[in-house]
Tab-separated table of C-alpha atoms and ligand atoms in Angstrom:
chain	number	residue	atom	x	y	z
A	1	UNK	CA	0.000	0.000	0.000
A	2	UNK	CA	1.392	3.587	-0.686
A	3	UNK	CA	-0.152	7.227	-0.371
A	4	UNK	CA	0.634	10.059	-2.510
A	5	UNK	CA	0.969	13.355	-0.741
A	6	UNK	CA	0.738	16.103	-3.225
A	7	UNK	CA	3.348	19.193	-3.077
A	8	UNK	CA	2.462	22.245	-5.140
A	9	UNK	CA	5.045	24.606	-4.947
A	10	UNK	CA	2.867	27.201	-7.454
A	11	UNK	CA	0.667	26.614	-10.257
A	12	UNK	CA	3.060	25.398	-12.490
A	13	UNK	CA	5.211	23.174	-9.618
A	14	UNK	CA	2.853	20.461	-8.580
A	15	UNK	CA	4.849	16.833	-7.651
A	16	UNK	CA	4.093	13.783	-5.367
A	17	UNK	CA	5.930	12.170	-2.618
A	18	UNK	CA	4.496	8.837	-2.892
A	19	UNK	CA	5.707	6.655	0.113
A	20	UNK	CA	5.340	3.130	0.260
A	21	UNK	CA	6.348	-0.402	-0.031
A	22	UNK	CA	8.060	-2.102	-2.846
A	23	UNK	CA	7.141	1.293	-4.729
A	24	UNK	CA	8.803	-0.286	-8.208
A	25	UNK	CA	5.913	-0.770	-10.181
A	26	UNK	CA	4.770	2.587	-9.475
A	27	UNK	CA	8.036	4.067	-10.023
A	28	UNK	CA	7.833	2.273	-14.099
A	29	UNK	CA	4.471	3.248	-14.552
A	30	UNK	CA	5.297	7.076	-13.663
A	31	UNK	CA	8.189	7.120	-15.832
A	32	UNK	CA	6.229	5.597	-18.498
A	33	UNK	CA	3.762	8.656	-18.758
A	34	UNK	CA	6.343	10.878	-17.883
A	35	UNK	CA	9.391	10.152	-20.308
A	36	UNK	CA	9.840	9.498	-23.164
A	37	UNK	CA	13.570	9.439	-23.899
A	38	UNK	CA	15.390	6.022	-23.808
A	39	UNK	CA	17.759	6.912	-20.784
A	40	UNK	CA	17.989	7.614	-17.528
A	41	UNK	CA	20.917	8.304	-15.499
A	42	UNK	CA	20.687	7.031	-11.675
A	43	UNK	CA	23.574	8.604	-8.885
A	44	UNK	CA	23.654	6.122	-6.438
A	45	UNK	CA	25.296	5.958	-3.073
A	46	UNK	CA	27.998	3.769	-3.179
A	47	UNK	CA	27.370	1.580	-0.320
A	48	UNK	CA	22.928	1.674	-1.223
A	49	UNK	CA	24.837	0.539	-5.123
A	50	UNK	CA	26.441	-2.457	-3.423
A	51	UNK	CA	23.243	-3.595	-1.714
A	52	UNK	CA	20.493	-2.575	-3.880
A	53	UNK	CA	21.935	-1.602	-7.372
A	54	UNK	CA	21.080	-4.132	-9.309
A	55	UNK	CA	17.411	-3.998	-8.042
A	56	UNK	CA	17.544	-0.781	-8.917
A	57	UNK	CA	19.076	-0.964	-12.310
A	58	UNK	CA	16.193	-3.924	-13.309
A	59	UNK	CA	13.434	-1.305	-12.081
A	60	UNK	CA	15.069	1.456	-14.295
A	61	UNK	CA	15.432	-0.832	-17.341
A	62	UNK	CA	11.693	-1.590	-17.257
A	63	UNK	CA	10.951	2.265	-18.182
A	64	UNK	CA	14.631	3.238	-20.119
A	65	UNK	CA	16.494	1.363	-22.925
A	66	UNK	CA	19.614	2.979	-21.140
A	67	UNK	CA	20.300	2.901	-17.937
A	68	UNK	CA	23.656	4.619	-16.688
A	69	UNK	CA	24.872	4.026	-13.033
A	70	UNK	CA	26.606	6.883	-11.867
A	71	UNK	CA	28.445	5.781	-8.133
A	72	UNK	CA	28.708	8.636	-5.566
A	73	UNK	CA	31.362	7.892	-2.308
A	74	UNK	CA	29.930	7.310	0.590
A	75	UNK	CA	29.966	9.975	2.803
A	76	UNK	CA	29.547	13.997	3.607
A	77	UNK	CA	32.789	14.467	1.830
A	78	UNK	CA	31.412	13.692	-1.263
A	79	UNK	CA	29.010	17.089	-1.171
A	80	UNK	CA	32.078	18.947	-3.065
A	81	UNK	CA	33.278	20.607	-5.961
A	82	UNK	CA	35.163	17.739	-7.627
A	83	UNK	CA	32.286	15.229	-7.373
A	84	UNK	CA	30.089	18.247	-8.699
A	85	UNK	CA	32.014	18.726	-11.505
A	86	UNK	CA	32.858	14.593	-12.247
A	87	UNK	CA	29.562	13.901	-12.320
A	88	UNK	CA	28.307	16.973	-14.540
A	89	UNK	CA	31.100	16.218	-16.979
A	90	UNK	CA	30.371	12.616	-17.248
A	91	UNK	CA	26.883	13.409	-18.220
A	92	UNK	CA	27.843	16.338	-20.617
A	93	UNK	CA	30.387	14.104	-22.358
A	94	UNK	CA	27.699	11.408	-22.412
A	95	UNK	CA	25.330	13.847	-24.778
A	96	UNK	CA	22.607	14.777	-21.683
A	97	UNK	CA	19.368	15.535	-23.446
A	98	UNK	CA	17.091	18.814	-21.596
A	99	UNK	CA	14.690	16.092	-20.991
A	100	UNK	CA	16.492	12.991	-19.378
A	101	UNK	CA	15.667	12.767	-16.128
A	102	UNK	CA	18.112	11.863	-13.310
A	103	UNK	CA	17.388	9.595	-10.492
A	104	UNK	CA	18.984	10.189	-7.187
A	105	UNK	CA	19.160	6.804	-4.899
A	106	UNK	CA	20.921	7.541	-1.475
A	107	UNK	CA	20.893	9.349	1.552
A	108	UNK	CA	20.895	13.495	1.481
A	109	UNK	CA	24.230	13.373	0.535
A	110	UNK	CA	23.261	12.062	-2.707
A	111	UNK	CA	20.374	13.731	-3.266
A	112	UNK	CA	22.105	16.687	-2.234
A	113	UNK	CA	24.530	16.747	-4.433
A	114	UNK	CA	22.302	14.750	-7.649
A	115	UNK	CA	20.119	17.802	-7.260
A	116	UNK	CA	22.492	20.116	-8.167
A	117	UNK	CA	23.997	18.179	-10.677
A	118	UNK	CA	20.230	18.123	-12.033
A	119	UNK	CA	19.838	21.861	-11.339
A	120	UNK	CA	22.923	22.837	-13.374
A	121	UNK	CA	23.616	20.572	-16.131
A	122	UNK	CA	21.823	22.173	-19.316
A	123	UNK	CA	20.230	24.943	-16.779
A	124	UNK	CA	18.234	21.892	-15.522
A	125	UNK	CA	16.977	18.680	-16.035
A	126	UNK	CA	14.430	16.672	-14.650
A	127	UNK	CA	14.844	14.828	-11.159
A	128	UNK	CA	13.576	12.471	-9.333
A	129	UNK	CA	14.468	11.272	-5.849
A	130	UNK	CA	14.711	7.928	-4.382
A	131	UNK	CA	15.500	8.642	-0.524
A	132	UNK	CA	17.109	5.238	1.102
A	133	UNK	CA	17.745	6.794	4.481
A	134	UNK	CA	15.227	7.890	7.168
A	135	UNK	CA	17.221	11.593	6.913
A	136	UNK	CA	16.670	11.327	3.319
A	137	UNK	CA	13.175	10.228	3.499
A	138	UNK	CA	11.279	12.509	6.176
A	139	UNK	CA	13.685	15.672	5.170
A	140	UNK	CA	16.039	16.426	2.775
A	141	UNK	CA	14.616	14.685	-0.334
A	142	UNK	CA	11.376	16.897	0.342
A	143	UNK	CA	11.085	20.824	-0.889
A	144	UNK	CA	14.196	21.053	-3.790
A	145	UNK	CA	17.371	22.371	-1.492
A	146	UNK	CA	20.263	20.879	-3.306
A	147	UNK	CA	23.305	21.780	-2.986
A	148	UNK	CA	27.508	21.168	-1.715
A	149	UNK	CA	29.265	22.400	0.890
A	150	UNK	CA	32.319	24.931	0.930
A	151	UNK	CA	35.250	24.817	2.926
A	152	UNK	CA	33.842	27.781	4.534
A	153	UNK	CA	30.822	26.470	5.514
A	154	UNK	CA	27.926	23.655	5.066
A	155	UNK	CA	25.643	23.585	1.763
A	156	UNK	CA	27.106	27.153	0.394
A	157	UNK	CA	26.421	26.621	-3.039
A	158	UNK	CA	23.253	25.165	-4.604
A	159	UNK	CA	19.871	25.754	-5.314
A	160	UNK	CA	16.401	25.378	-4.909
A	161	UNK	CA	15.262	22.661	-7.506
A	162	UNK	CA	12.072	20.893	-7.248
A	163	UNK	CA	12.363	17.294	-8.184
A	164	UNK	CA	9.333	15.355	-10.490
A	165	UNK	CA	8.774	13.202	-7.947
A	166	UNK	CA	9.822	11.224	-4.876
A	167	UNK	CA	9.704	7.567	-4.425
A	168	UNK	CA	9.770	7.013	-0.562
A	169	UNK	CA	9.489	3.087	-0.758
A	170	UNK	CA	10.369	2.062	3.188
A	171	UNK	CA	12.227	-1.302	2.336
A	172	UNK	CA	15.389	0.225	1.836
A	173	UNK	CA	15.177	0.894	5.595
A	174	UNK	CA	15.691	-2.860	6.109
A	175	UNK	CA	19.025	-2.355	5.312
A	176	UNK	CA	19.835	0.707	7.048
A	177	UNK	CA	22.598	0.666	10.140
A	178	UNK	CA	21.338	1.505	13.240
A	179	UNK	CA	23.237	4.675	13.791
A	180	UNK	CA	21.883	6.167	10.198
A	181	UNK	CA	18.113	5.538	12.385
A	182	UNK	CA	19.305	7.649	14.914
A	183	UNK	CA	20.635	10.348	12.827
A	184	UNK	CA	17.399	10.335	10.887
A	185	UNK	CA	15.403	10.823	13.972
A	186	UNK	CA	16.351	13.716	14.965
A	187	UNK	CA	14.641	15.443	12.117
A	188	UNK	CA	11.448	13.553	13.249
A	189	UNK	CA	12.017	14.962	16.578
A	190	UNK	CA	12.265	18.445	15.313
A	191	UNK	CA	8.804	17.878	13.817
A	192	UNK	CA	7.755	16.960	17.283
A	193	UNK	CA	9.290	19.916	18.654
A	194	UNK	CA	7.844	22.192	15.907
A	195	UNK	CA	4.622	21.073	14.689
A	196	UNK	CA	3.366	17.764	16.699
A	197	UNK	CA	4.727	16.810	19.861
A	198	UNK	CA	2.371	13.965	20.072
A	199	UNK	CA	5.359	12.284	17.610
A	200	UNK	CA	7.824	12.627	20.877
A	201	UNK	CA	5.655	9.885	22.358
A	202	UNK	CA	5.535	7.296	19.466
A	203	UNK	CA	9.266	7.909	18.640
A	204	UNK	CA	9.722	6.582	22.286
A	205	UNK	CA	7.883	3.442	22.210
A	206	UNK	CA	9.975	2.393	18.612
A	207	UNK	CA	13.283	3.561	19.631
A	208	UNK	CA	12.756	0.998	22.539
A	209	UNK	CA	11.807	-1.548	20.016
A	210	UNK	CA	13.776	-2.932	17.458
A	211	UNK	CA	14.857	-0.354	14.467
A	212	UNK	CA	12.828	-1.964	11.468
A	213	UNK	CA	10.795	-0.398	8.460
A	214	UNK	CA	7.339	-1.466	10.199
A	215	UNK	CA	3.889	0.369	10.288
A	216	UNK	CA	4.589	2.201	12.661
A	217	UNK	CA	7.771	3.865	11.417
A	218	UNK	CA	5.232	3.832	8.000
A	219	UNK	CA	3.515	5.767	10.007
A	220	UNK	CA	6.013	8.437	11.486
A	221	UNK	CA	7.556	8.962	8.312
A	222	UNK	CA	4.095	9.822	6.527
A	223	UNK	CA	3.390	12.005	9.500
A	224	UNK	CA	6.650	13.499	8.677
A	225	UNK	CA	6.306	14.522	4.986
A	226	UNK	CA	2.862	15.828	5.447
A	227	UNK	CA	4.710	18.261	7.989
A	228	UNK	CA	7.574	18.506	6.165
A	229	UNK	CA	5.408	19.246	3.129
A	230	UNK	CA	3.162	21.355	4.393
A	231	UNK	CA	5.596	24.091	5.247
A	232	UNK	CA	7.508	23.721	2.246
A	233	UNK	CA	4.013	24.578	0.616
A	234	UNK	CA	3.432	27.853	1.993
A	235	UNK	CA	7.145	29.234	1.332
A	236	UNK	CA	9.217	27.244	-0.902
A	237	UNK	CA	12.080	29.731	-1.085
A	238	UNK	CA	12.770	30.241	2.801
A	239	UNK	CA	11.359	33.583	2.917
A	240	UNK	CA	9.449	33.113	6.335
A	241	UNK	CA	7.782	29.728	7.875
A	242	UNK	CA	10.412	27.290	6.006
A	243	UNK	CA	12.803	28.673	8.349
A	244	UNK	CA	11.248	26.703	11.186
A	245	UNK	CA	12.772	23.928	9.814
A	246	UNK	CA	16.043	24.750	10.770
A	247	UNK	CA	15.142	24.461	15.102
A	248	UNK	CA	18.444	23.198	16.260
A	249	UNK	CA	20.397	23.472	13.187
A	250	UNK	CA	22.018	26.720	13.429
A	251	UNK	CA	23.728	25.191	16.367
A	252	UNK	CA	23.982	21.995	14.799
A	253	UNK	CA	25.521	23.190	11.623
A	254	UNK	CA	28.423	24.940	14.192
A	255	UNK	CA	29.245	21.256	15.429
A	256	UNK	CA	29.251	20.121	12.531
A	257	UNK	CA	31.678	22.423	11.038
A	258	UNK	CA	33.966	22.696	13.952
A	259	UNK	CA	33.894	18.890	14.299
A	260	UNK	CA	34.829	18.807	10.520
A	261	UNK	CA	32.353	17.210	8.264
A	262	UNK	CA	31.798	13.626	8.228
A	263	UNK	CA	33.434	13.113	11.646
A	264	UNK	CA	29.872	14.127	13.610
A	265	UNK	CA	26.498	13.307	11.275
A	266	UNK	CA	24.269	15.795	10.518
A	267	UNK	CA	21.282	14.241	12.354
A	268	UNK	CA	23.904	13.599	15.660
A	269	UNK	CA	24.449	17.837	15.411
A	270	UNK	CA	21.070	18.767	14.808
A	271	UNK	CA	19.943	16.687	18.228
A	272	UNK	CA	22.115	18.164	20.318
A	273	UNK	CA	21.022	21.659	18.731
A	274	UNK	CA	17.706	21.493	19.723
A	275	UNK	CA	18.887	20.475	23.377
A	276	UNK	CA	20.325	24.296	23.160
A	277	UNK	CA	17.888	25.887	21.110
A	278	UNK	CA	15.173	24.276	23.779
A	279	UNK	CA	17.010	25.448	27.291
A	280	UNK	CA	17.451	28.860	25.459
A	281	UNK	CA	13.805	29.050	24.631
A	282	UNK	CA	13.283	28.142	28.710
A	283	UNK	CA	15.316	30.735	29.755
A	284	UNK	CA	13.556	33.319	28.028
A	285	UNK	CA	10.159	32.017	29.922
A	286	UNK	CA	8.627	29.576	27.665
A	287	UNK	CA	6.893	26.823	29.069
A	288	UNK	CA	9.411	24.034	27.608
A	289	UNK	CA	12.017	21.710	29.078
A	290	UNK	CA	14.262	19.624	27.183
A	291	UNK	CA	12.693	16.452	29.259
A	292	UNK	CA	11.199	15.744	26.289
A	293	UNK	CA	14.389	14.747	24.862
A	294	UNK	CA	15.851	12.994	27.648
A	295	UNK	CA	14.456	9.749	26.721
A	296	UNK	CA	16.467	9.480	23.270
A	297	UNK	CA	19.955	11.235	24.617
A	298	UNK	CA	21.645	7.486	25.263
A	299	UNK	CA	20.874	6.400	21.926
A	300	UNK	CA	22.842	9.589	20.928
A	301	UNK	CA	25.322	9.412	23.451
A	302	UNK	CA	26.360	5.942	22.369
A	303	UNK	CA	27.398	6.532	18.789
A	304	UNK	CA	28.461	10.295	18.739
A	305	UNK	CA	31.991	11.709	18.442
A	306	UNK	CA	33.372	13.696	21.246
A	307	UNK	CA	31.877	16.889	20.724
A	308	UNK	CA	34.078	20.226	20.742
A	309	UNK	CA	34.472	21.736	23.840
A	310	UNK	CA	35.284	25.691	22.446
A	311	UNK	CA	31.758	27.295	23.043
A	312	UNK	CA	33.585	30.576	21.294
A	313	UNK	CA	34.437	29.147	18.605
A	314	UNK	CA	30.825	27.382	18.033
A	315	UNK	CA	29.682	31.175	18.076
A	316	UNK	CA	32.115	32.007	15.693
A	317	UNK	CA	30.931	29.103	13.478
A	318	UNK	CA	27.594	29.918	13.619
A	319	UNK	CA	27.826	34.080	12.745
A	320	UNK	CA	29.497	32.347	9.505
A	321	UNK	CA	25.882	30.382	9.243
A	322	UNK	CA	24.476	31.740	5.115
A	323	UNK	CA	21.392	32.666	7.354
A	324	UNK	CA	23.414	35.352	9.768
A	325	UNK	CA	22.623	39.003	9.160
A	326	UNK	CA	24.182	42.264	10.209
A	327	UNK	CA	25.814	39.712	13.127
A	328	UNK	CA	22.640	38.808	14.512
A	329	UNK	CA	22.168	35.150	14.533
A	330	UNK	CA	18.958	34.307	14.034
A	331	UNK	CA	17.817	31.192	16.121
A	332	UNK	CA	14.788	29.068	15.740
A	333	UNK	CA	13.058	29.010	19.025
A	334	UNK	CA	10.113	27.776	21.206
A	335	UNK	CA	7.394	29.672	22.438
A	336	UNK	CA	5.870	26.032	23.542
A	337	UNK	CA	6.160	22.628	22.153
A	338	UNK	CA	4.545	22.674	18.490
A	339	UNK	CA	4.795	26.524	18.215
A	340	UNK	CA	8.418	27.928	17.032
A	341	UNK	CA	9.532	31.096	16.160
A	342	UNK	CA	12.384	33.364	14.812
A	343	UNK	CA	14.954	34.983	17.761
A	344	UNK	CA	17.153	37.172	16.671
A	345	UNK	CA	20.091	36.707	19.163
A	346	UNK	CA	21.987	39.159	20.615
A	347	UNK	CA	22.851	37.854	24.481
A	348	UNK	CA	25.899	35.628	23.663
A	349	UNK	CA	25.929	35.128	27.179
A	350	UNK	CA	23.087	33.134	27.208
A	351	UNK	CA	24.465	31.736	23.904
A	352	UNK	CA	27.112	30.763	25.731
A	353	UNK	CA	24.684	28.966	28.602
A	354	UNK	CA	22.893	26.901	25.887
A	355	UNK	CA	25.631	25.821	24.476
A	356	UNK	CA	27.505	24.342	27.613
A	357	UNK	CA	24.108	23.388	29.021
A	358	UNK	CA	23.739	21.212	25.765
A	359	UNK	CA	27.232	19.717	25.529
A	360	UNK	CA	27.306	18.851	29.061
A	361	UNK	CA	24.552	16.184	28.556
A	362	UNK	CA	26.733	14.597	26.344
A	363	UNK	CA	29.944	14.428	28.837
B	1	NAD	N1	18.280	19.235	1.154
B	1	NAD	C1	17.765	19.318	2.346
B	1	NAD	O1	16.712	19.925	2.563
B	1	NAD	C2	18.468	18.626	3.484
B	1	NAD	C3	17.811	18.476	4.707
B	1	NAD	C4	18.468	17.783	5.714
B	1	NAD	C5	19.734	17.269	5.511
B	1	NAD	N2	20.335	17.448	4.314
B	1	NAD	C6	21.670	16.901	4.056
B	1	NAD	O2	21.577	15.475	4.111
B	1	NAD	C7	22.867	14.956	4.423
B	1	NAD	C8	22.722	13.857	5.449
B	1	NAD	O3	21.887	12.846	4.936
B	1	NAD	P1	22.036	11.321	5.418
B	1	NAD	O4	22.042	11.303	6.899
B	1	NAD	O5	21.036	10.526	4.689
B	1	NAD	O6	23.537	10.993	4.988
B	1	NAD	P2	24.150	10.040	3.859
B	1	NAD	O7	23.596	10.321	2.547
B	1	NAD	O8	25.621	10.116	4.034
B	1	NAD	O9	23.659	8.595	4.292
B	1	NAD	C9	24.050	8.101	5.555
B	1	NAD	C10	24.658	6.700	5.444
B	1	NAD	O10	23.614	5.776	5.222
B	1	NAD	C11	23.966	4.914	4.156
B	1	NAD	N3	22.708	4.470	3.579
B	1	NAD	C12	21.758	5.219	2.962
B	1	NAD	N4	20.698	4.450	2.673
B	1	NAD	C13	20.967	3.207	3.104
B	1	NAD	C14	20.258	1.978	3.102
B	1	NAD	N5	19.007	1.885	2.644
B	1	NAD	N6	20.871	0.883	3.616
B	1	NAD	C15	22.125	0.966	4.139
B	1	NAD	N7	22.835	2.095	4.196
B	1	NAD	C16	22.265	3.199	3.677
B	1	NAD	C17	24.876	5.728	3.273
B	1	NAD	O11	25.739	4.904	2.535
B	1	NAD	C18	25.655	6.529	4.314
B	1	NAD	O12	26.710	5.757	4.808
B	1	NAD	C19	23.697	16.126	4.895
B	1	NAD	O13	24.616	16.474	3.901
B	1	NAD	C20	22.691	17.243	5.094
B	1	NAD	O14	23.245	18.517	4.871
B	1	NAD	C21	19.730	18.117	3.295
């Protein structure tokens, strides 16, 4: 069984995120009506390649003469330049037609980074996403930010590209480790923290259970999108509500670029950011604790880098965040559970608090 949930970005951008089991038959049949061109190119995480490739090739050749694997490293690093550029070569040398469309199978680094390649090659051709992490599937393969990241900083260059569809088909999760759930949760708690805090309570009972693509986690990750989507929806560029998305991650992207990338995962940052961005909402007098996250910081705890210890350089790190202006960081906040908005920060004392209050759950 699958359900579509519709995303219109405007009148002319209208896709579906259709999430599901086994979703290959509907993945042919789309690209039957959609395509008509004998190729397809599929990026592919290296390590998803190695375990479901050739399932994945045999889908694609149902729909496409031509089917041309294109291998992306596993791994943050590979959000760069170079692999950029390899991979938009390779399919300018291979004669890229306007209309081939260009499957991205992986986590968000590879959608990520086959979104831009989709973005830019021949000012854009047309993509489709096939998420095979949680991350991938309840975040970053919704609402067209593609993009690499910059030695100075995370996902610098890109663009907003909405893809023709998304193909959230759970099984890959069977194969997922159990660190990559954990990373991928934290974006389901942020929709907790943001939207609907009754998730904070079913996230409990499954991270207690075993980690497996079951109805439940069906369930959650639906839950997910429709959040996900729904604010995507009403401001696809980041103009004003997207913004909410990023609870925790202004602080999270700090850690991560301190820590260097790869070395602490995005999902791993991002927790530990709304552990901040929540005691710095308290402090101001809103009626939330970070109790609510208690329950999932062992889980974290267990399988997370030491974290940096140089609260002044985090605050350096995150006045270099794209989102900074005029010096004032602007911080997703809490006003109460399921209600966030924009703080424009200017005590770096109580910066300062957050951030040791946050890191010391993790000593
Ligand atoms: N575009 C957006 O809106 C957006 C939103 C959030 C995050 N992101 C980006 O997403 C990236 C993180 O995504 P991620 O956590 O998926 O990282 P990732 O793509 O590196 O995948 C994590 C790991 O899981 C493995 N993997 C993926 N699917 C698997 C499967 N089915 N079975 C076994 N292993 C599998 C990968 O090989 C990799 O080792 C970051 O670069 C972050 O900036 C983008």
């Amino acid at each position: 069984m699958s359900d579509i949930i519709d995303v219109q970005i405007s009148q002319l951008q209208k896709y579906g995120v259709i999430v599901g089991e086994n979703l290959d038959s509907s993945f042919v049949r789309f690209c039957n009506n959609r395509f008509s061109g004998d190729r397809i190119y599929v990026m592919i995480d290296e390590k998803v390649n190695r375990l479901h490739g050739s399932n994945v090739e045999k889908m694609c050749s149902k729909a496409f003469e031509r089917v041309m694997m294109l291998e992306v490293p596993e791994g943050e690093t590979s959000k760069s330049m170079s692999e950029w550029n390899k991979h938009v070569n390779t399919l300018l040398e291979e004669g890229v037609e306007r209309s081939t469309p260009l499957l991205a199978v992986g986590g968000g680094v590879t959608g990520d980074l086959g979104g831009f390649v989709a973005a830019s090659v021949l000012r854009g051709i047309p993509l489709l996403h096939m998420p095979t992490s949680l991350l991938a599937m309840v975040d970053s393969s919704i609402g067209g930010k593609t993009g690499i990241n910059h030695e100075t900083g995370k996902n610098l260059i890109g663009a907003f590209y909405q893809p023709d569809a998304v193909f959230t088909d759970i099984s890959f999760l069977e194969t997922l480790e159990h660190a990559e759930w954990i990373t991928g949760m934290a974006e389901i708690l942020k929709y907790a923290a943001i939207d609907n805090p009754t998730i904070f309570d079913k996230l409990q009972t499954l991270v207690d259970d075993s980690l497996s693509p079951k109805d439940q986690w069906q369930n959650v990750i639906r839950e997910s999108v429709r959040i996900k989507v729904d604010i995507v929806q009403q401001d696809a560029l980041e103009a004003g509500k997207r913004a909410y998305l990023n609870f925790g991650h202004t602080f999270g992207h700090a850690l991560e670029n301190l820590s260097g990338y790869g070395e602490l995962s995005h999902g791993e940052a991002v927790f530990v950011g709304m552990i901040a961005a929540t005691y710095f909402s308290a402090q101001l007098g809103h009626p939330v604790d970070d109790t609510r996250f208690a329950p999932f910081i062992s889980s974290y705890k267990q399988q997370m880098a030491t974290l940096p210890e140089e609260v002044d350089q985090l605050i350096n790190a995150m006045k270099l965040d794209k989102k900074v202006k005029n010096n004032t960081i602007r911080l997703v906040l809490l006003n109460e559970w399921g209600s966030p908005y924009i703080h424009e920060c200017t005590d770096y004392s109580l910066l300062q608090e957050s951030w040791e209050y946050a890191l010391s759950q993790f000593n």
